[in-house]
Coordinates of C-alpha atoms and ligand atoms in Angstrom, one line a residue:
Chain A
M1 CA 26.1 23.3 -16.9
I2 CA 25.5 23.8 -13.2
E3 CA 24.0 20.7 -11.5
E4 CA 22.8 22.2 -8.3
R5 CA 19.3 23.5 -7.6
F6 CA 18.7 27.2 -7.0
D7 CA 16.3 29.1 -4.9
A8 CA 15.7 31.4 -7.8
I9 CA 16.8 31.9 -11.4
V10 CA 16.8 35.4 -12.8
V11 CA 16.7 35.7 -16.6
G12 CA 18.4 38.9 -17.8
A13 CA 21.0 41.2 -16.2
G14 CA 19.4 44.5 -17.0
M15 CA 18.0 47.0 -14.5
A16 CA 15.2 44.7 -13.4
G17 CA 17.1 41.5 -13.2
N18 CA 20.0 43.0 -11.4
A19 CA 17.7 44.5 -8.8
A20 CA 16.0 41.2 -8.2
A21 CA 19.2 39.2 -8.0
L22 CA 20.8 41.7 -5.7
T23 CA 17.7 41.8 -3.4
M24 CA 17.5 38.0 -3.1
A25 CA 21.2 37.4 -2.8
K26 CA 21.6 40.0 -0.1
R27 CA 19.0 38.0 1.9
G28 CA 21.0 34.9 1.6
M29 CA 19.1 33.2 -1.2
K30 CA 20.9 31.0 -3.7
V31 CA 20.5 32.9 -7.0
L32 CA 21.5 32.1 -10.5
Q33 CA 21.3 34.9 -13.0
I34 CA 21.6 34.2 -16.7
E35 CA 22.5 36.9 -19.3
R36 CA 22.9 36.4 -23.0
G37 CA 25.3 39.3 -23.5
E38 CA 29.1 39.1 -23.3
Y39 CA 28.7 41.0 -20.0
P40 CA 25.8 42.6 -18.2
G41 CA 24.8 45.7 -20.3
S42 CA 26.3 44.7 -23.6
K43 CA 22.9 44.2 -25.1
N44 CA 21.1 47.1 -23.4
V45 CA 20.2 50.6 -24.6
Q46 CA 18.8 53.6 -22.8
G47 CA 18.8 57.4 -23.2
A48 CA 19.9 57.4 -20.3
I49 CA 18.6 59.1 -17.2
L50 CA 19.0 57.4 -13.9
Y51 CA 16.8 58.3 -11.0
A52 CA 18.8 58.2 -7.8
D53 CA 16.0 57.5 -5.3
M54 CA 15.2 54.1 -6.7
L55 CA 18.8 53.1 -6.9
E56 CA 19.5 54.3 -3.4
K57 CA 17.0 51.7 -2.1
L58 CA 19.2 49.0 -3.6
V59 CA 22.7 50.4 -3.1
P60 CA 22.5 53.2 -0.5
D61 CA 26.1 54.4 -1.1
F62 CA 26.0 54.1 -4.9
R63 CA 27.5 57.5 -5.4
E64 CA 30.8 56.2 -4.1
D65 CA 31.6 53.9 -7.0
A66 CA 28.8 53.8 -9.6
P67 CA 29.8 54.9 -13.1
L68 CA 27.7 58.2 -13.3
E69 CA 28.1 60.7 -16.0
R70 CA 26.6 64.1 -15.1
H71 CA 24.0 65.1 -12.5
L72 CA 21.2 67.0 -14.1
V73 CA 20.7 70.7 -13.3
E74 CA 18.6 71.6 -16.3
Q75 CA 15.7 70.1 -18.3
R76 CA 14.5 71.5 -21.6
F77 CA 11.2 70.6 -23.3
W78 CA 11.2 71.6 -26.9
M79 CA 8.2 71.8 -29.2
M80 CA 9.7 71.8 -32.7
D81 CA 8.7 72.6 -36.2
G82 CA 10.9 72.4 -39.3
K83 CA 13.0 75.4 -38.4
S84 CA 12.2 76.5 -34.9
H85 CA 11.7 75.3 -31.4
T86 CA 9.7 76.7 -28.6
G87 CA 11.0 75.6 -25.3
L88 CA 10.3 75.4 -21.6
H89 CA 13.6 75.3 -19.7
H90 CA 13.9 74.5 -16.0
R91 CA 17.3 75.0 -14.4
S92 CA 17.9 75.2 -10.7
E93 CA 20.9 75.6 -8.5
D94 CA 18.9 73.3 -6.1
F95 CA 19.9 70.4 -8.3
N96 CA 23.6 71.0 -7.3
E97 CA 22.7 69.3 -4.0
E98 CA 24.9 67.0 -2.1
K99 CA 22.9 64.0 -3.2
P100 CA 21.6 64.8 -6.7
N101 CA 18.3 63.4 -7.8
R102 CA 19.0 62.5 -11.5
Y103 CA 22.1 61.5 -13.4
T104 CA 23.0 60.5 -16.9
I105 CA 24.6 57.1 -17.3
I106 CA 26.0 54.8 -20.0
R107 CA 24.1 51.5 -19.7
A108 CA 27.0 49.2 -20.8
Q109 CA 29.0 50.5 -17.9
F110 CA 26.3 50.9 -15.4
D111 CA 24.8 47.4 -15.7
K112 CA 28.2 45.9 -15.3
W113 CA 28.6 47.8 -12.1
L114 CA 25.1 47.0 -10.7
S115 CA 25.7 43.3 -11.6
S116 CA 29.0 43.4 -9.6
K117 CA 27.0 44.4 -6.6
A118 CA 24.7 41.4 -7.0
Q119 CA 27.7 39.2 -7.4
E120 CA 29.4 40.6 -4.3
A121 CA 26.1 39.7 -2.5
G122 CA 26.5 36.1 -3.7
A123 CA 24.5 35.8 -6.9
I124 CA 26.1 33.6 -9.6
V125 CA 26.0 35.4 -12.9
L126 CA 26.4 33.4 -16.1
C127 CA 27.0 35.5 -19.2
E128 CA 27.1 34.6 -22.9
T129 CA 24.2 32.3 -22.2
T130 CA 20.8 32.6 -23.8
V131 CA 17.8 31.0 -22.1
K132 CA 15.9 29.2 -24.8
E133 CA 12.9 28.0 -22.9
L134 CA 11.2 27.7 -19.6
V135 CA 10.8 24.2 -18.1
Q136 CA 7.3 23.5 -16.8
D137 CA 6.1 20.4 -14.9
A138 CA 3.0 18.4 -15.8
Y139 CA 0.8 21.0 -14.1
G140 CA 2.3 24.0 -15.9
K141 CA 4.4 25.2 -12.9
V142 CA 7.7 26.8 -14.0
I143 CA 10.5 24.7 -12.5
G144 CA 13.6 25.9 -14.4
V145 CA 15.1 27.0 -17.7
I146 CA 16.8 25.5 -20.7
T147 CA 19.8 27.4 -21.9
D148 CA 21.9 27.1 -25.1
R149 CA 24.8 25.6 -23.2
D150 CA 25.5 21.8 -23.3
G151 CA 23.2 20.0 -21.0
G152 CA 21.9 23.4 -20.2
Q153 CA 18.9 22.7 -18.0
V154 CA 18.8 24.2 -14.5
H155 CA 16.1 24.1 -11.8
A156 CA 14.9 26.5 -9.2
D157 CA 11.9 27.1 -7.0
V158 CA 11.0 30.3 -8.9
V159 CA 12.1 32.0 -12.1
V160 CA 12.2 35.8 -12.3
L161 CA 11.6 36.9 -15.9
A162 CA 13.6 40.1 -16.4
E163 CA 14.1 39.5 -20.0
G164 CA 13.3 43.0 -21.3
V165 CA 10.7 44.4 -23.7
N166 CA 10.9 41.5 -26.2
G167 CA 10.0 39.0 -23.5
L168 CA 10.6 36.0 -25.8
L169 CA 10.4 33.3 -23.1
G170 CA 7.2 34.5 -21.6
T171 CA 5.5 34.6 -25.0
K172 CA 6.9 31.1 -25.9
A173 CA 5.5 29.7 -22.7
A174 CA 2.1 31.4 -23.3
L175 CA 2.4 33.4 -20.1
R176 CA 1.8 36.6 -22.0
E177 CA 1.2 38.0 -25.5
R178 CA 3.9 39.3 -27.9
P179 CA 4.0 43.1 -27.7
T180 CA 1.8 44.7 -30.4
P181 CA 3.0 47.4 -32.8
E182 CA 0.7 50.0 -31.1
N183 CA 2.2 49.3 -27.7
V184 CA 5.9 49.6 -28.4
A185 CA 8.1 52.4 -29.7
L186 CA 11.2 51.8 -31.7
A187 CA 14.0 54.2 -30.7
V188 CA 17.3 54.7 -32.4
K189 CA 20.2 56.4 -30.7
E190 CA 23.8 57.6 -31.5
M191 CA 26.7 58.4 -29.2
H192 CA 28.5 61.5 -30.2
F193 CA 31.8 62.2 -28.7
L194 CA 33.2 65.7 -28.0
P195 CA 35.7 67.2 -25.6
R196 CA 34.3 67.8 -22.2
E197 CA 35.0 71.6 -22.4
T198 CA 33.1 71.8 -25.7
I199 CA 30.0 70.1 -24.1
E200 CA 30.2 72.4 -21.1
T201 CA 30.5 75.5 -23.2
R202 CA 27.7 74.5 -25.6
F203 CA 25.3 73.6 -22.8
N204 CA 26.4 76.2 -20.3
L205 CA 27.6 73.8 -17.7
K206 CA 30.4 73.6 -15.1
G207 CA 32.0 70.5 -13.7
D208 CA 29.8 67.4 -13.8
E209 CA 26.5 69.4 -14.3
G210 CA 24.3 68.1 -17.1
V211 CA 21.4 69.1 -19.3
V212 CA 18.7 67.0 -20.9
I213 CA 16.5 68.0 -23.8
E214 CA 13.2 66.2 -24.7
A215 CA 11.8 67.3 -28.0
A216 CA 8.5 66.7 -29.7
G217 CA 6.9 68.1 -32.8
T218 CA 7.3 67.8 -36.6
I219 CA 10.6 65.9 -36.1
S220 CA 8.5 62.8 -35.7
A221 CA 6.7 63.4 -39.0
G222 CA 3.2 63.2 -37.4
M223 CA 4.0 60.0 -35.6
T224 CA 3.6 59.5 -31.8
G225 CA 7.2 60.0 -30.7
M226 CA 9.9 62.1 -29.2
G227 CA 13.5 63.0 -29.7
F228 CA 16.1 63.4 -26.9
I229 CA 19.5 64.9 -26.3
Y230 CA 21.3 63.9 -23.1
T231 CA 24.8 65.2 -22.0
N232 CA 27.3 62.8 -20.7
K233 CA 30.9 63.7 -19.5
E234 CA 32.5 63.4 -22.9
S235 CA 29.6 62.4 -25.2
I236 CA 26.1 63.3 -26.1
S237 CA 23.4 60.7 -26.5
I238 CA 21.0 61.7 -29.2
G239 CA 18.0 59.7 -30.4
I240 CA 14.4 59.5 -31.4
G241 CA 11.6 57.0 -31.0
C242 CA 8.1 56.5 -32.4
L243 CA 5.4 53.9 -32.2
V244 CA 6.1 50.8 -34.4
S245 CA 2.5 51.0 -35.7
D246 CA 3.1 54.6 -36.8
F247 CA 6.4 53.7 -38.6
Q248 CA 4.5 51.0 -40.3
K249 CA 1.8 53.5 -41.4
T250 CA 4.1 56.3 -42.6
G251 CA 7.0 54.2 -44.1
E252 CA 9.5 56.5 -42.5
T253 CA 12.9 55.0 -41.7
P254 CA 14.1 55.3 -38.1
Y255 CA 17.6 56.4 -39.3
G256 CA 16.1 58.9 -41.7
L257 CA 14.2 60.5 -38.8
L258 CA 17.3 60.6 -36.7
E259 CA 19.3 62.3 -39.5
R260 CA 16.7 64.9 -39.9
F261 CA 16.6 65.5 -36.1
K262 CA 20.4 65.9 -36.1
K263 CA 20.2 68.4 -39.0
H264 CA 17.6 70.6 -37.4
P265 CA 19.0 74.1 -37.0
S266 CA 18.3 73.9 -33.2
V267 CA 20.2 70.6 -32.8
A268 CA 23.0 70.7 -35.3
P269 CA 25.2 73.2 -33.5
L270 CA 25.0 71.1 -30.3
I271 CA 26.7 68.1 -31.9
E272 CA 28.8 69.8 -34.5
G273 CA 32.2 68.3 -35.0
S274 CA 31.5 65.2 -32.9
E275 CA 32.8 61.7 -33.5
V276 CA 30.0 59.1 -33.7
K277 CA 31.0 55.9 -32.0
E278 CA 27.9 53.8 -31.8
Y279 CA 24.4 53.4 -33.4
A280 CA 21.8 51.5 -31.4
G281 CA 18.2 50.5 -31.7
H282 CA 15.8 49.3 -29.0
L283 CA 12.1 49.0 -28.3
I284 CA 10.3 50.9 -25.4
P285 CA 7.1 49.6 -23.9
E286 CA 4.5 52.4 -24.3
G287 CA 1.2 50.7 -23.8
G288 CA 1.0 51.8 -20.1
Y289 CA -1.3 50.5 -17.5
K290 CA -3.7 48.8 -19.9
A291 CA -0.9 46.8 -21.5
I292 CA 0.4 45.3 -18.3
P293 CA 0.2 41.5 -18.6
Q294 CA -0.3 38.8 -15.9
L295 CA 2.5 39.5 -13.5
Y296 CA 2.9 36.2 -11.7
G297 CA 2.0 32.5 -11.9
D298 CA 3.0 29.1 -10.6
G299 CA 6.8 29.3 -10.2
W300 CA 7.3 32.6 -12.0
V301 CA 7.1 36.4 -11.8
V302 CA 7.8 39.0 -14.5
V303 CA 9.5 42.4 -13.9
G304 CA 10.6 45.5 -15.8
D305 CA 10.1 46.1 -19.5
A306 CA 9.0 42.5 -20.0
A307 CA 6.0 43.4 -17.9
Q308 CA 5.5 46.6 -19.8
L309 CA 6.3 48.6 -16.7
N310 CA 7.3 51.8 -18.4
N311 CA 6.0 55.3 -17.9
A312 CA 6.2 56.8 -21.4
M313 CA 4.8 60.2 -20.2
H314 CA 7.7 60.8 -17.9
R315 CA 10.3 58.8 -19.8
E316 CA 10.8 56.6 -16.8
G317 CA 11.6 52.9 -17.3
S318 CA 14.8 51.9 -15.6
N319 CA 13.5 53.1 -12.2
L320 CA 10.3 51.1 -12.7
A321 CA 12.4 48.1 -13.7
M322 CA 14.7 48.4 -10.7
T323 CA 11.7 48.9 -8.3
S324 CA 9.7 46.0 -9.7
G325 CA 12.8 43.8 -9.6
R326 CA 13.4 44.8 -6.0
I327 CA 9.8 44.3 -5.0
A328 CA 9.7 40.9 -6.7
G329 CA 12.9 39.9 -4.8
E330 CA 11.4 41.0 -1.5
A331 CA 8.1 39.2 -2.1
I332 CA 9.8 36.0 -3.1
F333 CA 12.0 36.2 0.0
Q334 CA 8.9 36.6 2.2
V335 CA 7.2 33.5 0.6
K336 CA 10.4 31.6 1.1
S337 CA 10.9 32.7 4.7
R338 CA 7.5 31.4 5.5
K339 CA 8.6 28.1 3.9
D340 CA 5.6 28.4 1.6
P341 CA 5.8 27.0 -2.0
M342 CA 6.2 29.3 -5.0
T343 CA 2.6 28.9 -6.2
K344 CA 0.5 31.5 -8.0
E345 CA -1.4 32.1 -4.9
N346 CA 1.6 32.9 -2.8
L347 CA 3.4 34.9 -5.5
A348 CA 0.3 37.2 -5.7
L349 CA 2.1 39.0 -2.9
Y350 CA 4.4 40.5 -5.6
K351 CA 1.4 42.1 -7.4
K352 CA 0.0 43.3 -4.2
M353 CA 3.2 45.0 -3.2
L354 CA 3.7 46.5 -6.7
D355 CA 0.1 47.9 -6.6
D356 CA 1.0 49.7 -3.4
S357 CA 4.1 51.2 -4.9
F358 CA 4.5 54.3 -7.2
V359 CA 5.1 51.9 -10.1
I360 CA 1.4 50.9 -10.6
K361 CA 0.0 54.1 -9.1
D362 CA 1.9 56.2 -11.7
L363 CA 0.9 54.0 -14.6
K364 CA -2.7 54.0 -13.6
K365 CA -2.8 57.8 -13.5
Y366 CA -1.9 57.9 -17.2
K367 CA -3.9 54.9 -18.3
D368 CA -5.8 56.8 -21.0
M369 CA -2.8 58.7 -22.4
P370 CA -1.3 56.1 -24.8
A371 CA -4.7 55.8 -26.6
L372 CA -5.2 59.5 -26.8
L373 CA -1.7 60.3 -28.1
H374 CA -2.1 57.5 -30.6
I375 CA -5.4 58.6 -32.0
Q376 CA -4.4 62.3 -32.0
S377 CA -0.8 61.9 -33.1
Q378 CA -1.2 64.2 -36.1
N379 CA -2.5 67.0 -33.9
F380 CA -0.2 66.6 -31.0
F381 CA 3.0 65.9 -33.0
L382 CA 2.4 68.0 -36.2
T383 CA -0.3 70.6 -36.0
Y384 CA 0.1 72.0 -32.6
P385 CA 3.9 72.3 -32.6
Q386 CA 3.6 74.2 -35.9
L387 CA 0.9 76.4 -34.6
V388 CA 2.8 77.2 -31.4
N389 CA 6.0 78.1 -33.1
K390 CA 4.1 80.3 -35.6
A391 CA 2.3 82.0 -32.8
L392 CA 5.5 82.7 -30.9
Q393 CA 7.3 84.0 -34.0
N394 CA 4.3 86.2 -34.7
F395 CA 4.4 87.5 -31.1
V396 CA 8.2 88.2 -31.1
R397 CA 8.6 89.6 -34.5
V398 CA 8.3 93.4 -34.6
D399 CA 7.2 94.5 -38.1
G400 CA 4.7 97.4 -37.7
T401 CA 1.6 95.1 -37.6
P402 CA -0.7 96.3 -34.8
K403 CA -0.7 93.8 -31.9
I404 CA -4.4 93.3 -32.1
E405 CA -4.1 92.0 -35.7
K406 CA -1.3 89.7 -34.7
E407 CA -3.4 88.2 -32.0
K408 CA -6.2 87.7 -34.5
T409 CA -3.9 85.9 -36.9
T410 CA -2.7 83.6 -34.2
I411 CA -6.1 82.7 -33.0
K412 CA -7.3 82.3 -36.6
S413 CA -4.5 79.9 -37.4
F414 CA -5.4 77.7 -34.5
V415 CA -9.1 77.7 -35.3
S416 CA -8.7 77.1 -39.0
A417 CA -6.3 74.2 -38.2
R418 CA -8.4 72.5 -35.5
S419 CA -11.8 74.4 -35.2
W420 CA -13.0 75.6 -31.8
G421 CA -14.7 72.3 -31.2
G422 CA -11.5 70.5 -32.0
L423 CA -9.4 72.7 -29.8
F424 CA -11.7 72.4 -26.8
G425 CA -12.1 68.7 -27.4
D426 CA -8.3 68.2 -27.5
A427 CA -7.8 70.2 -24.3
F428 CA -10.5 68.3 -22.6
R429 CA -9.3 64.9 -23.7
L430 CA -5.8 65.8 -22.7
A431 CA -6.8 67.1 -19.3
R432 CA -8.9 64.0 -18.6
A433 CA -6.1 61.6 -19.6
W434 CA -3.7 63.6 -17.5
R435 CA -5.8 63.4 -14.4
Chain B
M1 CA 8.0 64.1 -47.6
T2 CA 11.6 63.1 -47.7
T3 CA 13.6 65.0 -50.3
E4 CA 17.1 64.8 -48.8
A5 CA 19.6 62.2 -50.0
P6 CA 18.9 58.7 -48.5
V7 CA 20.8 57.9 -45.3
R8 CA 23.3 55.1 -45.5
V9 CA 22.7 53.0 -42.4
E10 CA 25.6 50.8 -43.3
D11 CA 28.0 53.7 -42.4
K12 CA 26.3 53.8 -39.0
L13 CA 26.5 50.1 -38.3
Y14 CA 30.2 50.3 -39.2
Q15 CA 30.7 52.0 -35.8
N16 CA 29.3 49.0 -33.9
R17 CA 31.0 45.9 -32.6
Y18 CA 29.6 42.6 -33.6
L19 CA 30.4 38.9 -33.1
V20 CA 28.7 37.3 -36.1
D21 CA 27.6 33.7 -35.6
V22 CA 28.6 32.6 -39.1
G23 CA 26.1 30.1 -40.6
N24 CA 23.6 30.6 -37.7
A25 CA 21.2 33.3 -38.8
H26 CA 19.0 34.2 -35.8
I27 CA 16.2 35.5 -38.0
K28 CA 14.7 33.7 -41.0
V29 CA 12.2 34.8 -43.5
K30 CA 9.7 32.1 -44.5
P31 CA 9.8 31.3 -48.2
H32 CA 7.1 33.2 -50.1
T33 CA 6.2 34.2 -53.6
K34 CA 4.6 37.5 -52.9
P35 CA 5.7 39.4 -49.8
S36 CA 3.0 40.4 -47.2
P37 CA 2.5 44.1 -46.3
E38 CA 4.3 43.4 -43.0
L39 CA 7.3 42.0 -44.8
L40 CA 7.4 45.0 -47.1
A41 CA 7.2 47.3 -44.1
L42 CA 10.4 45.7 -42.8
L43 CA 12.3 47.0 -45.7
K44 CA 12.0 50.5 -44.2
I45 CA 11.4 50.0 -40.5
C46 CA 14.3 47.8 -39.6
P47 CA 16.8 50.2 -38.0
A48 CA 19.7 48.2 -39.3
H49 CA 18.4 47.8 -42.8
C50 CA 18.6 44.0 -42.6
Y51 CA 15.7 43.4 -44.9
E52 CA 16.0 43.8 -48.7
L53 CA 14.1 42.9 -51.8
N54 CA 15.8 40.3 -54.0
S55 CA 15.6 40.4 -57.8
N56 CA 12.6 38.1 -57.7
G57 CA 10.7 40.5 -55.6
Q58 CA 10.9 38.5 -52.4
V59 CA 12.0 39.9 -49.0
E60 CA 15.3 38.5 -47.7
V61 CA 17.0 39.0 -44.4
T62 CA 20.8 39.3 -43.6
P63 CA 20.9 39.8 -39.9
D64 CA 24.6 40.4 -39.6
G65 CA 24.1 44.1 -38.7
C66 CA 21.0 43.4 -36.6
V67 CA 20.9 45.5 -33.4
E68 CA 18.4 43.0 -31.9
C69 CA 15.6 45.4 -31.3
G70 CA 12.8 43.0 -32.0
T71 CA 10.8 45.4 -34.2
C72 CA 10.5 42.8 -37.0
R73 CA 9.3 40.3 -34.6
V74 CA 6.6 42.6 -33.3
L75 CA 5.4 43.2 -36.9
A76 CA 5.9 39.9 -38.7
E77 CA 6.3 37.0 -36.4
G78 CA 2.6 36.7 -35.5
G79 CA 1.5 36.3 -39.1
G80 CA 4.2 33.6 -39.6
D81 CA 6.3 35.6 -42.0
I82 CA 9.5 35.3 -40.0
E83 CA 11.1 33.1 -37.4
W84 CA 12.8 35.2 -34.7
S85 CA 15.2 34.4 -31.9
Y86 CA 18.1 36.0 -30.2
P87 CA 21.6 35.0 -31.4
R88 CA 23.4 32.3 -29.4
G89 CA 24.8 33.6 -26.0
G90 CA 27.7 36.0 -26.5
Y91 CA 27.1 36.5 -30.3
G92 CA 25.5 39.4 -32.1
V93 CA 25.7 43.1 -31.4
L94 CA 28.0 44.1 -28.5
F95 CA 27.2 47.6 -27.3
K96 CA 30.1 49.5 -25.8
F97 CA 27.8 52.3 -24.6
G98 CA 24.2 51.2 -25.2
Ligands
FAD501 C1 16.3 54.8 -26.4 C2 15.8 54.5 -25.0 C3 15.9 55.5 -24.0 C4 15.5 55.3 -22.7 N1 15.6 56.3 -21.8 C5 15.3 56.1 -20.5 C6 15.7 57.0 -19.5 O1 16.3 58.1 -19.8 N2 15.4 56.8 -18.2 C7 14.7 55.6 -17.9 O2 14.5 55.4 -16.7 N3 14.4 54.7 -18.8 C8 14.7 54.9 -20.1 N4 14.5 53.9 -21.0 C9 13.8 52.6 -20.6 C10 14.8 51.7 -19.9 O3 15.9 51.5 -20.7 C11 14.1 50.3 -19.7 O4 12.9 50.6 -19.0 C12 15.0 49.4 -18.8 O5 16.2 49.1 -19.5 C13 14.2 48.1 -18.5 O6 15.0 47.3 -17.8 P1 14.8 45.7 -17.9 O7 15.8 45.1 -16.9 O8 13.4 45.4 -17.7 O9 15.2 45.3 -19.3 P2 16.6 45.4 -20.1 O10 17.4 46.5 -19.5 O11 16.3 45.4 -21.5 O12 17.3 44.0 -19.7 C14 16.9 42.8 -20.2 C15 18.1 41.8 -20.1 O13 17.7 40.5 -20.4 C16 18.6 39.9 -21.2 N5 17.9 38.8 -21.9 C17 16.8 38.9 -22.6 N6 16.4 37.7 -23.0 C18 17.3 36.8 -22.5 C19 17.4 35.4 -22.6 N7 16.5 34.6 -23.3 N8 18.4 34.8 -22.0 C20 19.4 35.5 -21.4 N9 19.3 36.8 -21.2 C21 18.3 37.5 -21.8 C22 19.1 41.0 -22.1 O14 20.3 40.7 -22.8 C23 19.2 42.1 -21.2 O15 20.4 42.3 -20.6 C24 14.9 54.1 -22.3 C25 14.8 53.1 -23.3 C26 15.3 53.3 -24.6 C27 15.3 52.2 -25.6
SF4_502 S1 15.6 42.8 -34.7 FE1 15.6 44.9 -35.3 S2 17.6 45.3 -36.2 FE2 17.3 43.1 -36.1 S3 16.5 42.6 -38.1 FE3 14.7 42.9 -36.8 S4 14.2 45.0 -37.0 FE4 16.2 44.7 -37.9

């Protein structure tokens, strides 16, 4: 193992770890990054939408060589029942701008690329190495890590925990709790390959334009969860995720859910004839603001999914990971520049800077949403989607029924399913949690 | 609710690349006579179908096809039903796309 001492050790080479390593290495710090995968990205799963703005702050000219799939020109939100979907589609030529705002990516390729930037800046990246434990001194200060390599102990002034949603090391060292079944969603995902032209015809695209579909409704069988369909250059990422506690309650299997989603008449034609090349599963932190653990301590900070920094409402995670990684790197650099020790007091700067960023502000805005969706999952993911689809079918179908009667049927179906009190209550609770 | 034919997750895992660390299972089930509700839930929730019931009615794990999601850890590690860790560096699932 490496004998020298480092300014910082970063555990994990995902979005958060790469951002932290790059930020610190760029400023001349001596950084060791440790990743258990064969290469950065080989263990990581995402939908995956990349938000350009947060990456631009790290690699301003990323568009020149980053492995990007398609820039997004259209977003579809679907509310589904067993046979139908009611959708809101937003498509704009504005998204065909010179510097597009959102792209689809493939994580295994993207992480490798972002890691190469950190390495170019001087970070040492050690792959195929699992960190087994944190090393703490007699006062509990984190002073290094123990890896599964021979003589695998390394020391540093500070350890950045960018270990992802499972966050094993943090739990082992009692820095934070293990995620609870109510606070994480299990998502499964498949990669479906199709010729470029087929994807472009099916989704009405030209060149590198892309479309994403987010779908909720009966496809999650009354559980809090969503499905997604993202277009890549020559493949379609399709997946679905629901809270672990809900899976536990219903006894549904994740792959069963995915198969049903794929067979839905609105989805099947989009992936017809494709060749499946991978099946993945991963957790997503969904607890929001209230689930954020202690973010720093003596000799350590935690970033990204390991810190539950994930905005489930907007399906944003990688950008929060990148931003928290960057901010942690900047805070650590500031402490170091002042020649101050990496104590809890000094590292509180990271939390302060994060509080001032969109990361914490956004999560705070939706702090009541996870609980609401959780308690109301049957209504939001089963009853309402069915009602809305029925209402629209009723509205569109022309069959000689007077319109006034159609309207009454629709209203009646809503009231008998949820009662007036229930409907107003739901609307009120939703509005309040949204605020 | 499910009436369709059961989905064979084995066919899905077949697409994936793995480097199995033979003889070093990274997940272990604690010996038990009667499985806890959490252990029983794993029979269905594990996305790689790593957990199965043996002929004595106990839950067993074969983590060869594990996608390392951590779901079983979230459900069953706290109660002491399982021991959970990541495979040794470089081993386990190797996503080509992720
Ligand atoms: C199905 C799915 C769809 C998603 N879609 C989107 C989306 O469209 N847009 C979006 O912005 N976000 C999305 N997310 C969320 C996003 O993927 C995460 O927020 C993001 O990956 C978090 O980055 P991270 O660096 O914190 O963790 P990760 O990317 O999980 O990286 C953690 C890294 O640490 C390594 N590691 C862990 N423990 C150790 C150890 N002990 N030793 C060595 N290495 C270790 C891992 O191998 C891994 O490389 C999605 C997530 C999922 C699962
Ligand atoms: S980590 Fe996930 S895939 Fe692996 S055994 Fe546990 S539940 Fe199954």
